[in-house]
Amino acid sequence: MRRRFPRARFRRPQQLRPSVPPPVRRALTRAQRLREQGDFLAAAAIYDRLAQEALARDRQRAGLQMTLEAARSYLRGAAGDEALKRARQAAEQARELGRPALVAPLARWMVRYLDEHGEAERAARFRAEMEDVLGQRVGRGPAAESAPAAARRLPASCPACRAPLYPEEVTWLAAERAICPFCGSVVLAE
Ligand SMILES: [Zn+2]
């Protein structure tokens, strides 16, 4: 009887060939281009839609990533109220995932934004609300640098799916290798 090699032997690791549906990749590419052009509100609308689609498919981590990106894009586009709404949604999603720390940098940015726009009282209320939901302090300073040194060379977006990447939000496998939170592919620091 002929011996056959197990099929698994010829398979590449799952993370190396993530399945990002072409329309999703196209949408992420378009959103990236819009951000580069400074059209943050149009980009935010795309991330919003992708967040809803991911959550509807029970892809909680990817959904959170898109909600965070929608919030950031609205903030960059100076749409404070929209950003605030997404930040709250992201906090709830992160709490359900058991990953509240993922929202802390955005929460800090949001507090700073409100402070800088003369809404100190609202900023204080929002900070208290976030600390309650996230179960951790939301300070004023920039995000703590906990990612490895290679984080500085992490591509701005995932080569496989074009989702934006942030050193403090990816899972680091090693100093030079991180996992894209949206599609799960391994991203090499450049
Ligand atoms: Zn990806």
PDB file of C-alpha atoms and ligand atoms in Angstrom:
ATOM      1  CA  MET A   1       0.000   0.000   0.000  1.00  0.00           C
ATOM      2  CA  ARG A   2       1.293   3.420  -0.927  1.00  0.00           C
ATOM      3  CA  ARG A   3       1.967   5.697   1.936  1.00  0.00           C
ATOM      4  CA  ARG A   4       0.568   9.115   1.560  1.00  0.00           C
ATOM      5  CA  PHE A   5       1.891  12.183   3.165  1.00  0.00           C
ATOM      6  CA  PRO A   6      -0.595  13.860   5.422  1.00  0.00           C
ATOM      7  CA  ARG A   7      -2.179  16.750   3.590  1.00  0.00           C
ATOM      8  CA  ALA A   8      -1.420  19.098   6.432  1.00  0.00           C
ATOM      9  CA  ARG A   9       2.230  18.797   5.540  1.00  0.00           C
ATOM     10  CA  PHE A  10       1.709  20.797   2.399  1.00  0.00           C
ATOM     11  CA  ARG A  11      -0.555  23.363   3.918  1.00  0.00           C
ATOM     12  CA  ARG A  12       0.725  26.770   4.760  1.00  0.00           C
ATOM     13  CA  PRO A  13      -0.071  28.052   8.217  1.00  0.00           C
ATOM     14  CA  GLN A  14      -3.569  29.470   8.366  1.00  0.00           C
ATOM     15  CA  GLN A  15      -2.423  32.966   9.257  1.00  0.00           C
ATOM     16  CA  LEU A  16      -0.356  33.259   6.105  1.00  0.00           C
ATOM     17  CA  ARG A  17      -3.368  33.076   3.843  1.00  0.00           C
ATOM     18  CA  PRO A  18      -6.179  34.988   5.465  1.00  0.00           C
ATOM     19  CA  SER A  19      -9.451  35.058   3.628  1.00  0.00           C
ATOM     20  CA  VAL A  20     -10.416  38.667   3.194  1.00  0.00           C
ATOM     21  CA  PRO A  21     -13.310  38.908   0.748  1.00  0.00           C
ATOM     22  CA  PRO A  22     -12.242  41.114  -2.190  1.00  0.00           C
ATOM     23  CA  PRO A  23     -15.047  43.664  -1.605  1.00  0.00           C
ATOM     24  CA  VAL A  24     -13.864  44.129   1.998  1.00  0.00           C
ATOM     25  CA  ARG A  25     -10.272  44.598   0.915  1.00  0.00           C
ATOM     26  CA  ARG A  26     -11.409  47.077  -1.731  1.00  0.00           C
ATOM     27  CA  ALA A  27     -13.386  49.013   0.878  1.00  0.00           C
ATOM     28  CA  LEU A  28     -10.393  49.119   3.231  1.00  0.00           C
ATOM     29  CA  THR A  29      -8.120  50.257   0.404  1.00  0.00           C
ATOM     30  CA  ARG A  30     -10.578  53.006  -0.498  1.00  0.00           C
ATOM     31  CA  ALA A  31     -10.862  54.124   3.148  1.00  0.00           C
ATOM     32  CA  GLN A  32      -7.077  54.264   3.400  1.00  0.00           C
ATOM     33  CA  ARG A  33      -6.890  56.433   0.289  1.00  0.00           C
ATOM     34  CA  LEU A  34      -9.588  58.760   1.642  1.00  0.00           C
ATOM     35  CA  ARG A  35      -7.652  59.138   4.909  1.00  0.00           C
ATOM     36  CA  GLU A  36      -4.500  59.974   2.966  1.00  0.00           C
ATOM     37  CA  GLN A  37      -6.474  62.607   1.075  1.00  0.00           C
ATOM     38  CA  GLY A  38      -7.740  64.043   4.344  1.00  0.00           C
ATOM     39  CA  ASP A  39     -11.358  63.010   3.757  1.00  0.00           C
ATOM     40  CA  PHE A  40     -11.712  61.494   7.209  1.00  0.00           C
ATOM     41  CA  LEU A  41     -15.496  61.596   7.361  1.00  0.00           C
ATOM     42  CA  ALA A  42     -15.865  59.554   4.171  1.00  0.00           C
ATOM     43  CA  ALA A  43     -13.296  57.083   5.508  1.00  0.00           C
ATOM     44  CA  ALA A  44     -15.142  56.887   8.828  1.00  0.00           C
ATOM     45  CA  ALA A  45     -18.373  55.983   7.050  1.00  0.00           C
ATOM     46  CA  ILE A  46     -16.615  53.027   5.393  1.00  0.00           C
ATOM     47  CA  TYR A  47     -15.136  51.819   8.693  1.00  0.00           C
ATOM     48  CA  ASP A  48     -18.580  52.168  10.260  1.00  0.00           C
ATOM     49  CA  ARG A  49     -20.106  49.934   7.623  1.00  0.00           C
ATOM     50  CA  LEU A  50     -17.304  47.355   7.910  1.00  0.00           C
ATOM     51  CA  ALA A  51     -17.745  47.333  11.703  1.00  0.00           C
ATOM     52  CA  GLN A  52     -21.428  46.558  11.364  1.00  0.00           C
ATOM     53  CA  GLU A  53     -20.753  43.833   8.804  1.00  0.00           C
ATOM     54  CA  ALA A  54     -18.069  42.211  10.957  1.00  0.00           C
ATOM     55  CA  LEU A  55     -20.238  42.266  14.071  1.00  0.00           C
ATOM     56  CA  ALA A  56     -23.176  40.832  12.118  1.00  0.00           C
ATOM     57  CA  ARG A  57     -20.898  37.927  11.174  1.00  0.00           C
ATOM     58  CA  ASP A  58     -19.857  37.462  14.792  1.00  0.00           C
ATOM     59  CA  ARG A  59     -16.315  38.665  14.098  1.00  0.00           C
ATOM     60  CA  GLN A  60     -16.061  40.592  17.351  1.00  0.00           C
ATOM     61  CA  ARG A  61     -12.362  41.430  17.277  1.00  0.00           C
ATOM     62  CA  ALA A  62     -12.517  42.683  13.685  1.00  0.00           C
ATOM     63  CA  GLY A  63     -15.673  44.624  14.499  1.00  0.00           C
ATOM     64  CA  LEU A  64     -13.966  46.316  17.426  1.00  0.00           C
ATOM     65  CA  GLN A  65     -11.012  47.225  15.210  1.00  0.00           C
ATOM     66  CA  MET A  66     -13.319  48.892  12.701  1.00  0.00           C
ATOM     67  CA  THR A  67     -15.309  50.702  15.416  1.00  0.00           C
ATOM     68  CA  LEU A  68     -12.040  52.048  16.847  1.00  0.00           C
ATOM     69  CA  GLU A  69     -10.952  53.177  13.385  1.00  0.00           C
ATOM     70  CA  ALA A  70     -14.308  54.844  12.725  1.00  0.00           C
ATOM     71  CA  ALA A  71     -13.936  56.737  16.033  1.00  0.00           C
ATOM     72  CA  ARG A  72     -10.383  57.822  15.167  1.00  0.00           C
ATOM     73  CA  SER A  73     -11.412  58.936  11.682  1.00  0.00           C
ATOM     74  CA  TYR A  74     -14.331  60.971  13.049  1.00  0.00           C
ATOM     75  CA  LEU A  75     -11.955  62.570  15.565  1.00  0.00           C
ATOM     76  CA  ARG A  76      -9.490  63.457  12.816  1.00  0.00           C
ATOM     77  CA  GLY A  77     -12.412  64.861  10.842  1.00  0.00           C
ATOM     78  CA  ALA A  78     -13.389  66.979  13.880  1.00  0.00           C
ATOM     79  CA  ALA A  79     -16.751  65.213  14.205  1.00  0.00           C
ATOM     80  CA  GLY A  80     -16.600  64.991  17.988  1.00  0.00           C
ATOM     81  CA  ASP A  81     -20.130  63.747  18.621  1.00  0.00           C
ATOM     82  CA  GLU A  82     -19.808  60.916  16.103  1.00  0.00           C
ATOM     83  CA  ALA A  83     -16.417  59.974  17.546  1.00  0.00           C
ATOM     84  CA  LEU A  84     -17.844  59.958  21.066  1.00  0.00           C
ATOM     85  CA  LYS A  85     -20.618  57.614  20.013  1.00  0.00           C
ATOM     86  CA  ARG A  86     -18.130  55.175  18.417  1.00  0.00           C
ATOM     87  CA  ALA A  87     -15.814  55.394  21.433  1.00  0.00           C
ATOM     88  CA  ARG A  88     -18.683  54.318  23.674  1.00  0.00           C
ATOM     89  CA  GLN A  89     -19.564  51.469  21.320  1.00  0.00           C
ATOM     90  CA  ALA A  90     -15.913  50.393  21.184  1.00  0.00           C
ATOM     91  CA  ALA A  91     -15.696  50.399  24.980  1.00  0.00           C
ATOM     92  CA  GLU A  92     -18.738  48.127  25.239  1.00  0.00           C
ATOM     93  CA  GLN A  93     -17.376  45.811  22.526  1.00  0.00           C
ATOM     94  CA  ALA A  94     -13.945  45.684  24.183  1.00  0.00           C
ATOM     95  CA  ARG A  95     -15.464  44.920  27.563  1.00  0.00           C
ATOM     96  CA  GLU A  96     -17.482  42.058  26.082  1.00  0.00           C
ATOM     97  CA  LEU A  97     -14.283  40.732  24.505  1.00  0.00           C
ATOM     98  CA  GLY A  98     -12.443  41.025  27.809  1.00  0.00           C
ATOM     99  CA  ARG A  99      -9.921  43.415  26.176  1.00  0.00           C
ATOM    100  CA  PRO A 100     -10.730  46.823  27.721  1.00  0.00           C
ATOM    101  CA  ALA A 101      -7.119  48.002  27.422  1.00  0.00           C
ATOM    102  CA  LEU A 102      -7.560  48.200  23.629  1.00  0.00           C
ATOM    103  CA  VAL A 103      -9.842  51.215  24.006  1.00  0.00           C
ATOM    104  CA  ALA A 104      -7.771  53.128  26.568  1.00  0.00           C
ATOM    105  CA  PRO A 105      -5.620  55.021  23.991  1.00  0.00           C
ATOM    106  CA  LEU A 106      -8.724  56.171  22.098  1.00  0.00           C
ATOM    107  CA  ALA A 107     -10.461  57.143  25.351  1.00  0.00           C
ATOM    108  CA  ARG A 108      -7.437  59.273  26.313  1.00  0.00           C
ATOM    109  CA  TRP A 109      -7.427  60.940  22.914  1.00  0.00           C
ATOM    110  CA  MET A 110     -11.179  61.596  23.189  1.00  0.00           C
ATOM    111  CA  VAL A 111     -10.772  63.205  26.629  1.00  0.00           C
ATOM    112  CA  ARG A 112      -7.955  65.393  25.307  1.00  0.00           C
ATOM    113  CA  TYR A 113     -10.047  66.370  22.268  1.00  0.00           C
ATOM    114  CA  LEU A 114     -12.982  67.459  24.440  1.00  0.00           C
ATOM    115  CA  ASP A 115     -10.644  69.355  26.789  1.00  0.00           C
ATOM    116  CA  GLU A 116      -9.052  71.170  23.866  1.00  0.00           C
ATOM    117  CA  HIS A 117     -12.447  72.094  22.467  1.00  0.00           C
ATOM    118  CA  GLY A 118     -13.497  73.869  25.633  1.00  0.00           C
ATOM    119  CA  GLU A 119     -15.640  71.033  26.907  1.00  0.00           C
ATOM    120  CA  ALA A 120     -13.823  70.283  30.150  1.00  0.00           C
ATOM    121  CA  GLU A 121     -16.949  69.187  31.975  1.00  0.00           C
ATOM    122  CA  ARG A 122     -17.948  66.796  29.209  1.00  0.00           C
ATOM    123  CA  ALA A 123     -14.376  65.493  29.102  1.00  0.00           C
ATOM    124  CA  ALA A 124     -14.450  64.742  32.826  1.00  0.00           C
ATOM    125  CA  ARG A 125     -17.819  63.001  32.532  1.00  0.00           C
ATOM    126  CA  PHE A 126     -16.620  60.936  29.590  1.00  0.00           C
ATOM    127  CA  ARG A 127     -13.427  59.956  31.409  1.00  0.00           C
ATOM    128  CA  ALA A 128     -15.418  58.785  34.442  1.00  0.00           C
ATOM    129  CA  GLU A 129     -17.800  56.865  32.186  1.00  0.00           C
ATOM    130  CA  MET A 130     -14.920  55.149  30.356  1.00  0.00           C
ATOM    131  CA  GLU A 131     -13.153  54.256  33.587  1.00  0.00           C
ATOM    132  CA  ASP A 132     -16.370  52.680  34.771  1.00  0.00           C
ATOM    133  CA  VAL A 133     -16.896  50.648  31.573  1.00  0.00           C
ATOM    134  CA  LEU A 134     -13.240  49.734  31.025  1.00  0.00           C
ATOM    135  CA  GLY A 135     -12.456  49.098  34.684  1.00  0.00           C
ATOM    136  CA  GLN A 136      -9.172  50.985  34.416  1.00  0.00           C
ATOM    137  CA  ARG A 137      -7.857  54.494  34.730  1.00  0.00           C
ATOM    138  CA  VAL A 138      -7.973  56.723  31.671  1.00  0.00           C
ATOM    139  CA  GLY A 139      -5.157  59.233  32.133  1.00  0.00           C
ATOM    140  CA  ARG A 140      -4.350  62.349  30.188  1.00  0.00           C
ATOM    141  CA  GLY A 141      -1.002  61.517  28.649  1.00  0.00           C
ATOM    142  CA  PRO A 142      -0.172  59.762  25.403  1.00  0.00           C
ATOM    143  CA  ALA A 143      -0.577  56.012  25.067  1.00  0.00           C
ATOM    144  CA  ALA A 144       1.842  53.959  27.138  1.00  0.00           C
ATOM    145  CA  GLU A 145       4.549  52.426  24.980  1.00  0.00           C
ATOM    146  CA  SER A 146       4.198  48.738  25.676  1.00  0.00           C
ATOM    147  CA  ALA A 147       4.803  47.432  22.171  1.00  0.00           C
ATOM    148  CA  PRO A 148       8.227  46.103  21.151  1.00  0.00           C
ATOM    149  CA  ALA A 149      10.769  48.356  19.499  1.00  0.00           C
ATOM    150  CA  ALA A 150       9.858  46.920  16.085  1.00  0.00           C
ATOM    151  CA  ALA A 151       6.465  48.579  16.542  1.00  0.00           C
ATOM    152  CA  ARG A 152       7.968  51.752  15.163  1.00  0.00           C
ATOM    153  CA  ARG A 153       8.408  49.946  11.864  1.00  0.00           C
ATOM    154  CA  LEU A 154       5.004  48.263  11.774  1.00  0.00           C
ATOM    155  CA  PRO A 155       3.360  49.053   8.403  1.00  0.00           C
ATOM    156  CA  ALA A 156       0.603  51.651   8.720  1.00  0.00           C
ATOM    157  CA  SER A 157      -1.819  49.168   7.219  1.00  0.00           C
ATOM    158  CA  CYS A 158      -2.022  45.398   6.866  1.00  0.00           C
ATOM    159  CA  PRO A 159      -0.506  44.243   3.542  1.00  0.00           C
ATOM    160  CA  ALA A 160      -3.137  41.496   3.302  1.00  0.00           C
ATOM    161  CA  CYS A 161      -6.360  43.381   4.014  1.00  0.00           C
ATOM    162  CA  ARG A 162      -5.409  47.106   4.248  1.00  0.00           C
ATOM    163  CA  ALA A 163      -6.850  47.555   7.722  1.00  0.00           C
ATOM    164  CA  PRO A 164      -4.954  50.278   9.626  1.00  0.00           C
ATOM    165  CA  LEU A 165      -2.475  48.884  12.157  1.00  0.00           C
ATOM    166  CA  TYR A 166      -1.444  50.335  15.530  1.00  0.00           C
ATOM    167  CA  PRO A 167       1.421  48.886  17.584  1.00  0.00           C
ATOM    168  CA  GLU A 168      -0.574  48.983  20.827  1.00  0.00           C
ATOM    169  CA  GLU A 169      -3.541  47.153  19.313  1.00  0.00           C
ATOM    170  CA  VAL A 170      -1.919  44.267  17.455  1.00  0.00           C
ATOM    171  CA  THR A 171      -0.899  41.038  19.153  1.00  0.00           C
ATOM    172  CA  TRP A 172       2.862  40.615  18.975  1.00  0.00           C
ATOM    173  CA  LEU A 173       4.074  37.063  18.306  1.00  0.00           C
ATOM    174  CA  ALA A 174       7.707  38.108  18.396  1.00  0.00           C
ATOM    175  CA  ALA A 175       9.647  41.347  18.159  1.00  0.00           C
ATOM    176  CA  GLU A 176       9.193  41.483  14.372  1.00  0.00           C
ATOM    177  CA  ARG A 177       5.887  39.694  13.886  1.00  0.00           C
ATOM    178  CA  ALA A 178       2.401  40.877  14.764  1.00  0.00           C
ATOM    179  CA  ILE A 179      -1.120  39.655  14.024  1.00  0.00           C
ATOM    180  CA  CYS A 180      -3.519  41.895  12.118  1.00  0.00           C
ATOM    181  CA  PRO A 181      -6.606  42.276  14.338  1.00  0.00           C
ATOM    182  CA  PHE A 182      -8.892  42.495  11.324  1.00  0.00           C
ATOM    183  CA  CYS A 183      -7.895  39.538   9.141  1.00  0.00           C
ATOM    184  CA  GLY A 184      -5.591  37.544  11.408  1.00  0.00           C
ATOM    185  CA  SER A 185      -2.631  37.488   9.044  1.00  0.00           C
ATOM    186  CA  VAL A 186       0.924  37.723  10.334  1.00  0.00           C
ATOM    187  CA  VAL A 187       2.461  41.116   9.585  1.00  0.00           C
ATOM    188  CA  LEU A 188       6.211  41.536   9.525  1.00  0.00           C
ATOM    189  CA  ALA A 189       7.703  44.721  10.887  1.00  0.00           C
ATOM    190  CA  GLU A 190       9.620  46.377   8.064  1.00  0.00           C
TER     191      GLU A 190
HETATM  192 ZN    ZN B   1      -5.193  42.302   7.867  1.00  0.00          ZN
END
